[in-house]
Amino acid sequence: MIYGLLTPDVPLGPFEGSPITVWSAQGKQTKLHTSSSCSYLRSARATEREVYLDASVVARMCPQCGAYSSWARPGTGLAVFLDTLTGLGLLYELDSFRDADEDACGDEEVRQAASLLHRPAPAVPTDTAAQDEAEDDEDAAWEELQESRRVREAVFREWRGALASMHRAHQQLELFPWLRSWAEAALQMKADRLRAVQVQARLLVTEDTLLAAAAAAAMQEPDVPADDAAFALLGCPAEARKKLLSLWRRWQRTVEDSWDPPREQAYLVHHLADGMSSRRKGRDQMLERARAVMAGWESRVRLASARTYDEQVLVACLPHNAATERDSRRSLLDRLDEWELGVLAVYTVDTDWQPQSVITMRVPEPVAARLLTQQHGLSYTEREAAGMEPAPDAVSALSPLAEPSFGPGVFDDTPVRSRRPVTLAHLRALRAAMRDAEQLYVVFSADAGLEVVALSVLEQRCAAGWRGVIIAGASDLPDALFDSQRTPAGQDAPEDGEIWPERVYDPHHAAFGAGLGVAEGERVLLRLCAGRRDVDHALRSLALARGMADLRQLETAGYDDRGFARRPFASAVWHGLLAMEQLDLQPFEPAIETGWRRGSGLPLGVLAQVQVYTSDAAGRYQGRAHSPGCAHRRPEHGVGRDDDLVTLEELIGSKDFDPCSKCGGYAIRRLTQDQVAYYRAAHRLHHLAQQVHAVARDVGGDGSDLAAELEEFIRLDRNQTEAWFPSREQACQWREIVDRLRRTLPGPGPA
Ligand SMILES: [Zn+2]
Ligand SMILES: [Zn+2]
């Protein structure tokens, strides 16, 4: 069965005329397919072409291909529109809960079930013959009661489903207002059915029961007759008291969440006899006495339910995500307890769907008190209060300035000049329609210019009133920029798990320092992602993140459906951005003649501004500082808003920096080519300096080879000087150090 097929009568609104790419065999009336591999496309001579979406194209869509939204590239406005409609989307919603289906309960059936459910408790007969007969009756009555409960379950299941479906349909229509008049007839049928099922549901729960439950919820801990002789079986009076109070709490929890009358919970007394032999002397008397105690609690709540109360009008707004849990047909309503569902069924007087789904209820005062003060599945407010402070969603939907609908131009399928500001509703639709919507986006606002942010961050901003446009998402970037970077399959794939390059310690080796560089980051990323489907996405994310001034802004907000922190890219991308190993800074340490470690006093030069990410740059928090890649910190690699960002120069100056011995305490933003070149040059010079000092100490040593090697560092060309030293002072410092080394060298030995 294919659900929610797009049909030619569905108005396409602003998407009418959008170009789409299709495959088809020859002939004017042949079906159109989204790919050449569709099993319904039999002809080998199918060709690919571009057509403009309209009713005639929709009529020719292959039903197999048409059920899914692959008519447009994922993430585009058209794809979001089609995906929201097809499959288990809007078209399916409009088609469901319109009439009573064959499983639905008839009104007569419901009335019968209701009368059985609400039948008063039978009187207990006294003589033995009557007792036997009564037991048979009881069995039959129990069967009937079970059947009635099944009816109640079925009716409430349909009602919850119809309510959630209506909520979903209206939410989806909000985005595409041009569909509203077309959908009107279907919505009317859905509303009628919803009302009919609510009438049935209302019959199956009584107000008395709901009031009794509210009274039970409000009940204070009662006194219990713990020193009653019948309870001696439970232990000393203190123990008996503990057990009786535990029974009371169990009774209260059960009664307050239930839509059955409290007397149905009488079986709970048997918990007192848990682990007790049924032949134990005094057991039956103990249970008998406990039943009487429980009956006392029951009569207190019954009394409360028999009174008449003032009424109060409350409203409950169905939250936006109440019915849109991805990959699941469950809704928030499926998680409500029996009592709350019963209250909604019995007391709802009105339901609005636009601009927001709002349920209005007229409830007796004790029910209102409970709804307003305790935690429930939905949140309830007094109508007056709700009227004074409309929810932010409602404001934006009512405001004439709000972007009215979802058309081309919000996502990337139009020229930049006709781009339209993105709203929270657009992003919600994108997230609902696109599996990997959480990615990085290049966005532009007049306030902050161009930025790169994750979808979840963009959602937060839109909710706070940010106004801007999406320029492109990671998946919108042109393939041409990334294809060349991909190594052919099999090549450069990790052999024997060789992902990380071997560390080079010899500064004269050409690869010294390269492991810290940007280019190596990309190679590491490719090796980490080798064979994975998301390698392309990882490269695009790396490219976008490289342009960001502060990587801490990459932190996402919120959690996905499964409760995990949202991730815009694979954690391997962090290794492309950061080098998790530390720099060897000895060449830059002061040239003091004490200790075994002697620096060369070289200027930091272009390395001074290298970004350092650490959990604590200045010893402000308890514990050691960790690098973003340290396993001591959190399961996920990466930089968060709580991390410190300092420059290398600042880190060196921070006396209280206390690094973790495992991770070294920090990671650096990967070095540019110039930074790698200077890092290597500084290490080579430092190494030479050590040799120079050794030769100088050695009487009669020959320094001519070293002098030749030093030449290279004296004659830096202008490009090198400018690339390595941000100030002339540093360039001079470098030259002076090399000069001093040259002078230290003994001349050529006697020939
Ligand atoms: Zn097809
Ligand atoms: Zn650590």
GROMACS .gro file of C-alpha atoms in nm, residues 151-453:
model
  303
  151VAL     CA    1  -1.425  -0.086   2.410
  152ARG     CA    2  -1.314   0.210   2.620
  153GLU     CA    3  -0.950   0.155   2.515
  154ALA     CA    4  -1.050   0.140   2.149
  155VAL     CA    5  -1.261   0.455   2.164
  156PHE     CA    6  -0.990   0.652   2.342
  157ARG     CA    7  -0.727   0.522   2.102
  158GLU     CA    8  -0.928   0.652   1.811
  159TRP     CA    9  -0.995   0.982   1.985
  160ARG     CA   10  -0.628   1.040   2.064
  161GLY     CA   11  -0.535   0.945   1.710
  162ALA     CA   12  -0.797   1.177   1.561
  163LEU     CA   13  -0.689   1.465   1.784
  164ALA     CA   14  -0.319   1.420   1.699
  165SER     CA   15  -0.399   1.384   1.329
  166MET     CA   16  -0.602   1.706   1.330
  167HIS     CA   17  -0.319   1.886   1.509
  168ARG     CA   18  -0.065   1.756   1.257
  169ALA     CA   19  -0.278   1.845   0.957
  170HIS     CA   20  -0.331   2.203   1.074
  171GLN     CA   21   0.036   2.247   1.152
  172GLN     CA   22   0.131   2.131   0.806
  173LEU     CA   23  -0.133   2.349   0.643
  174GLU     CA   24  -0.002   2.651   0.828
  175LEU     CA   25   0.306   2.634   0.608
  176PHE     CA   26   0.116   2.600   0.283
  177PRO     CA   27  -0.189   2.826   0.310
  178TRP     CA   28  -0.275   2.783  -0.059
  179LEU     CA   29  -0.385   2.429   0.031
  180ARG     CA   30  -0.637   2.543   0.290
  181SER     CA   31  -0.948   2.585   0.081
  182TRP     CA   32  -0.870   2.267  -0.108
  183ALA     CA   33  -0.838   2.081   0.225
  184GLU     CA   34  -1.149   2.239   0.379
  185ALA     CA   35  -1.390   1.952   0.303
  186ALA     CA   36  -1.153   1.692   0.442
  187LEU     CA   37  -1.092   1.899   0.754
  188GLN     CA   38  -1.466   1.932   0.810
  189MET     CA   39  -1.510   1.557   0.793
  190LYS     CA   40  -1.222   1.507   1.033
  191ALA     CA   41  -1.372   1.761   1.275
  192ASP     CA   42  -1.709   1.586   1.263
  193ARG     CA   43  -1.555   1.248   1.329
  194LEU     CA   44  -1.346   1.388   1.612
  195ARG     CA   45  -1.657   1.530   1.775
  196ALA     CA   46  -1.847   1.202   1.735
  197VAL     CA   47  -1.566   1.004   1.898
  198GLN     CA   48  -1.538   1.253   2.180
  199VAL     CA   49  -1.908   1.206   2.251
  200GLN     CA   50  -1.843   0.832   2.276
  201ALA     CA   51  -1.536   0.881   2.494
  202ARG     CA   52  -1.729   1.109   2.728
  203LEU     CA   53  -1.983   0.831   2.791
  204LEU     CA   54  -1.714   0.593   2.908
  205VAL     CA   55  -1.579   0.802   3.195
  206THR     CA   56  -1.781   0.956   3.477
  207GLU     CA   57  -1.729   1.290   3.641
  208ASP     CA   58  -1.756   1.125   3.984
  209THR     CA   59  -1.453   0.912   3.912
  210LEU     CA   60  -1.249   1.207   3.790
  211LEU     CA   61  -1.343   1.412   4.096
  212ALA     CA   62  -1.263   1.121   4.326
  213ALA     CA   63  -0.920   1.090   4.165
  214ALA     CA   64  -0.861   1.464   4.206
  215ALA     CA   65  -0.961   1.433   4.573
  216ALA     CA   66  -0.724   1.137   4.618
  217ALA     CA   67  -0.442   1.340   4.463
  218ALA     CA   68  -0.507   1.623   4.709
  219MET     CA   69  -0.535   1.394   5.011
  220GLN     CA   70  -0.288   1.433   5.297
  221GLU     CA   71  -0.122   1.129   5.449
  222PRO     CA   72  -0.392   0.970   5.673
  223ASP     CA   73  -0.354   0.827   6.022
  224VAL     CA   74  -0.331   0.449   6.007
  225PRO     CA   75  -0.440   0.209   6.286
  226ALA     CA   76  -0.095   0.050   6.310
  227ASP     CA   77  -0.149  -0.081   6.662
  228ASP     CA   78  -0.466  -0.263   6.567
  229ALA     CA   79  -0.425  -0.628   6.674
  230ALA     CA   80  -0.512  -0.748   6.322
  231PHE     CA   81  -0.195  -0.581   6.190
  232ALA     CA   82   0.038  -0.747   6.446
  233LEU     CA   83   0.109  -0.989   6.160
  234LEU     CA   84   0.296  -0.709   5.982
  235GLY     CA   85   0.546  -0.668   6.267
  236CYS     CA   86   0.579  -0.420   6.549
  237PRO     CA   87   0.348  -0.115   6.533
  238ALA     CA   88   0.623   0.098   6.371
  239GLU     CA   89   0.670  -0.159   6.097
  240ALA     CA   90   0.297  -0.205   6.053
  241ARG     CA   91   0.263   0.172   6.019
  242LYS     CA   92   0.534   0.178   5.752
  243LYS     CA   93   0.362  -0.097   5.555
  244LEU     CA   94   0.018   0.058   5.586
  245LEU     CA   95   0.149   0.396   5.470
  246SER     CA   96   0.323   0.231   5.178
  247LEU     CA   97  -0.012   0.072   5.092
  248TRP     CA   98  -0.173   0.412   5.115
  249ARG     CA   99   0.080   0.568   4.878
  250ARG     CA  100   0.028   0.286   4.632
  251TRP     CA  101  -0.348   0.331   4.656
  252GLN     CA  102  -0.320   0.707   4.610
  253ARG     CA  103  -0.094   0.678   4.304
  254THR     CA  104  -0.325   0.424   4.144
  255VAL     CA  105  -0.648   0.609   4.216
  256GLU     CA  106  -0.526   0.954   4.115
  257ASP     CA  107  -0.409   0.842   3.768
  258SER     CA  108  -0.706   0.619   3.694
  259TRP     CA  109  -1.043   0.667   3.529
  260ASP     CA  110  -1.193   0.374   3.718
  261PRO     CA  111  -1.381   0.426   4.047
  262PRO     CA  112  -1.158   0.386   4.358
  263ARG     CA  113  -1.337   0.067   4.462
  264GLU     CA  114  -1.175  -0.108   4.164
  265GLN     CA  115  -0.842  -0.079   4.342
  266ALA     CA  116  -0.947  -0.290   4.643
  267TYR     CA  117  -0.717  -0.568   4.521
  268LEU     CA  118  -0.420  -0.354   4.633
  269VAL     CA  119  -0.457  -0.479   4.993
  270HIS     CA  120  -0.299  -0.806   4.884
  271HIS     CA  121   0.037  -0.630   4.869
  272LEU     CA  122   0.029  -0.637   5.249
  273ALA     CA  123   0.035  -1.018   5.233
  274ASP     CA  124   0.326  -1.034   4.986
  275GLY     CA  125   0.551  -1.326   5.080
  276MET     CA  126   0.301  -1.451   5.338
  277SER     CA  127   0.166  -1.806   5.316
  278SER     CA  128  -0.206  -1.810   5.237
  279ARG     CA  129  -0.256  -2.048   5.532
  280ARG     CA  130  -0.089  -1.811   5.775
  281LYS     CA  131  -0.305  -1.767   6.082
  282GLY     CA  132  -0.464  -1.425   6.102
  283ARG     CA  133  -0.389  -1.339   5.738
  284ASP     CA  134  -0.751  -1.322   5.628
  285GLN     CA  135  -0.848  -1.111   5.930
  286MET     CA  136  -0.558  -0.880   5.856
  287LEU     CA  137  -0.670  -0.837   5.496
  288GLU     CA  138  -1.029  -0.789   5.605
  289ARG     CA  139  -0.921  -0.513   5.841
  290ALA     CA  140  -0.703  -0.353   5.572
  291ARG     CA  141  -1.000  -0.354   5.334
  292ALA     CA  142  -1.195  -0.163   5.592
  293VAL     CA  143  -0.916   0.092   5.628
  294MET     CA  144  -0.903   0.134   5.253
  295ALA     CA  145  -1.280   0.168   5.240
  296GLY     CA  146  -1.235   0.462   5.478
  297TRP     CA  147  -1.002   0.633   5.230
  298GLU     CA  148  -1.247   0.555   4.951
  299SER     CA  149  -1.540   0.707   5.132
  300ARG     CA  150  -1.343   1.025   5.193
  301VAL     CA  151  -1.278   1.076   4.822
  302ARG     CA  152  -1.634   0.968   4.735
  303LEU     CA  153  -1.764   1.233   4.965
  304ALA     CA  154  -1.552   1.492   4.792
  305SER     CA  155  -1.682   1.384   4.454
  306ALA     CA  156  -2.044   1.404   4.555
  307ARG     CA  157  -2.035   1.777   4.625
  308THR     CA  158  -2.103   2.045   4.367
  309TYR     CA  159  -1.827   2.284   4.272
  310ASP     CA  160  -1.779   2.608   4.090
  311GLU     CA  161  -1.642   2.574   3.742
  312GLN     CA  162  -1.331   2.724   3.594
  313VAL     CA  163  -1.228   2.764   3.231
  314LEU     CA  164  -0.883   2.633   3.147
  315VAL     CA  165  -0.694   2.609   2.822
  316ALA     CA  166  -0.422   2.372   2.705
  317CYS     CA  167  -0.208   2.455   2.404
  318LEU     CA  168  -0.084   2.150   2.220
  319PRO     CA  169   0.289   2.208   2.184
  320HIS     CA  170   0.430   2.221   1.835
  321ASN     CA  171   0.608   1.891   1.871
  322ALA     CA  172   0.306   1.719   2.025
  323ALA     CA  173   0.239   1.515   1.716
  324THR     CA  174   0.551   1.530   1.508
  325GLU     CA  175   0.783   1.275   1.657
  326ARG     CA  176   0.989   1.165   1.363
  327ASP     CA  177   0.975   0.802   1.254
  328SER     CA  178   0.702   0.732   1.501
  329ARG     CA  179   0.327   0.759   1.483
  330ARG     CA  180   0.311   0.815   1.858
  331SER     CA  181   0.210   1.154   1.981
  332LEU     CA  182   0.229   1.333   2.310
  333LEU     CA  183  -0.134   1.237   2.367
  334ASP     CA  184  -0.035   0.871   2.376
  335ARG     CA  185   0.161   0.943   2.689
  336LEU     CA  186  -0.120   1.099   2.894
  337ASP     CA  187  -0.248   0.895   3.185
  338GLU     CA  188  -0.607   0.771   3.206
  339TRP     CA  189  -0.718   1.049   3.436
  340GLU     CA  190  -0.589   1.330   3.215
  341LEU     CA  191  -0.741   1.171   2.906
  342GLY     CA  192  -1.070   1.129   3.090
  343VAL     CA  193  -1.063   1.495   3.195
  344LEU     CA  194  -0.998   1.606   2.837
  345ALA     CA  195  -1.279   1.387   2.704
  346VAL     CA  196  -1.537   1.489   2.962
  347TYR     CA  197  -1.467   1.861   3.004
  348THR     CA  198  -1.348   1.983   2.662
  349VAL     CA  199  -1.594   2.242   2.535
  350ASP     CA  200  -1.406   2.380   2.238
  351THR     CA  201  -1.100   2.314   2.023
  352ASP     CA  202  -0.929   2.571   1.805
  353TRP     CA  203  -0.669   2.473   1.548
  354GLN     CA  204  -0.556   2.804   1.413
  355PRO     CA  205  -0.321   2.974   1.460
  356GLN     CA  206  -0.242   2.723   1.731
  357SER     CA  207  -0.407   2.408   1.858
  358VAL     CA  208  -0.583   2.509   2.179
  359ILE     CA  209  -0.819   2.296   2.385
  360THR     CA  210  -1.067   2.487   2.604
  361MET     CA  211  -1.218   2.309   2.903
  362ARG     CA  212  -1.478   2.392   3.165
  363VAL     CA  213  -1.375   2.198   3.474
  364PRO     CA  214  -1.495   2.178   3.837
  365GLU     CA  215  -1.271   2.360   4.080
  366PRO     CA  216  -1.083   2.058   4.231
  367VAL     CA  217  -0.994   1.933   3.883
  368ALA     CA  218  -0.877   2.282   3.787
  369ALA     CA  219  -0.666   2.304   4.102
  370ARG     CA  220  -0.497   1.976   4.020
  371LEU     CA  221  -0.439   2.062   3.653
  372LEU     CA  222  -0.288   2.397   3.745
  373THR     CA  223  -0.063   2.284   4.027
  374GLN     CA  224   0.066   1.940   3.931
  375GLN     CA  225   0.278   1.820   3.642
  376HIS     CA  226   0.076   1.672   3.357
  377GLY     CA  227   0.127   1.564   2.998
  378LEU     CA  228  -0.011   1.895   2.868
  379SER     CA  229   0.026   2.224   3.048
  380TYR     CA  230  -0.286   2.409   3.150
  381THR     CA  231  -0.349   2.775   3.219
  382GLU     CA  232  -0.646   2.984   3.318
  383ARG     CA  233  -0.806   3.134   3.014
  384GLU     CA  234  -0.773   3.493   3.129
  385ALA     CA  235  -0.402   3.451   3.191
  386ALA     CA  236  -0.359   3.280   2.858
  387GLY     CA  237  -0.543   3.563   2.689
  388MET     CA  238  -0.310   3.820   2.840
  389GLU     CA  239   0.009   3.646   2.742
  390PRO     CA  240  -0.026   3.470   2.412
  391ALA     CA  241   0.247   3.218   2.339
  392PRO     CA  242   0.526   3.348   2.114
  393ASP     CA  243   0.415   3.108   1.839
  394ALA     CA  244   0.074   3.263   1.833
  395VAL     CA  245   0.218   3.612   1.809
  396SER     CA  246   0.431   3.537   1.509
  397ALA     CA  247   0.145   3.359   1.337
  398LEU     CA  248  -0.089   3.651   1.393
  399SER     CA  249   0.156   3.924   1.312
  400PRO     CA  250   0.105   4.067   0.966
  401LEU     CA  251   0.482   4.101   0.939
  402ALA     CA  252   0.539   3.730   0.976
  403GLU     CA  253   0.643   3.550   0.660
  404PRO     CA  254   0.314   3.402   0.555
  405SER     CA  255   0.404   3.086   0.379
  406PHE     CA  256   0.658   2.843   0.263
  407GLY     CA  257   0.750   2.895  -0.098
  408PRO     CA  258   1.060   2.886  -0.312
  409GLY     CA  259   1.328   3.125  -0.193
  410VAL     CA  260   1.372   3.021   0.168
  411PHE     CA  261   1.610   2.740   0.094
  412ASP     CA  262   1.856   2.735  -0.188
  413ASP     CA  263   1.652   2.703  -0.505
  414THR     CA  264   1.640   3.064  -0.614
  415PRO     CA  265   1.888   3.342  -0.690
  416VAL     CA  266   2.031   3.506  -0.379
  417ARG     CA  267   1.861   3.836  -0.454
  418SER     CA  268   1.516   3.677  -0.424
  419ARG     CA  269   1.595   3.488  -0.106
  420ARG     CA  270   1.334   3.525   0.167
  421PRO     CA  271   1.394   3.547   0.543
  422VAL     CA  272   1.383   3.213   0.717
  423THR     CA  273   1.147   3.154   1.012
  424LEU     CA  274   1.122   2.895   1.284
  425ALA     CA  275   0.828   2.735   1.102
  426HIS     CA  276   1.042   2.689   0.789
  427LEU     CA  277   1.318   2.526   0.990
  428ARG     CA  278   1.073   2.296   1.165
  429ALA     CA  279   0.938   2.186   0.830
  430LEU     CA  280   1.290   2.129   0.704
  431ARG     CA  281   1.379   1.923   1.008
  432ALA     CA  282   1.062   1.714   0.978
  433ALA     CA  283   1.122   1.650   0.609
  434MET     CA  284   1.497   1.601   0.588
  435ARG     CA  285   1.679   1.326   0.769
  436ASP     CA  286   2.014   1.501   0.807
  437ALA     CA  287   1.881   1.854   0.837
  438GLU     CA  288   2.114   1.923   1.130
  439GLN     CA  289   2.410   2.052   0.934
  440LEU     CA  290   2.604   2.372   0.895
  441TYR     CA  291   2.446   2.660   0.708
  442VAL     CA  292   2.595   2.976   0.568
  443VAL     CA  293   2.354   3.245   0.676
  444PHE     CA  294   2.342   3.617   0.623
  445SER     CA  295   2.185   3.886   0.834
  446ALA     CA  296   2.212   4.260   0.802
  447ASP     CA  297   2.320   4.275   1.167
  448ALA     CA  298   2.602   4.021   1.169
  449GLY     CA  299   2.692   3.963   0.805
  450LEU     CA  300   2.791   3.617   0.690
  451GLU     CA  301   2.811   3.342   0.948
  452VAL     CA  302   2.824   2.964   0.963
  453VAL     CA  303   2.585   2.806   1.214
   0.00000   0.00000   0.00000
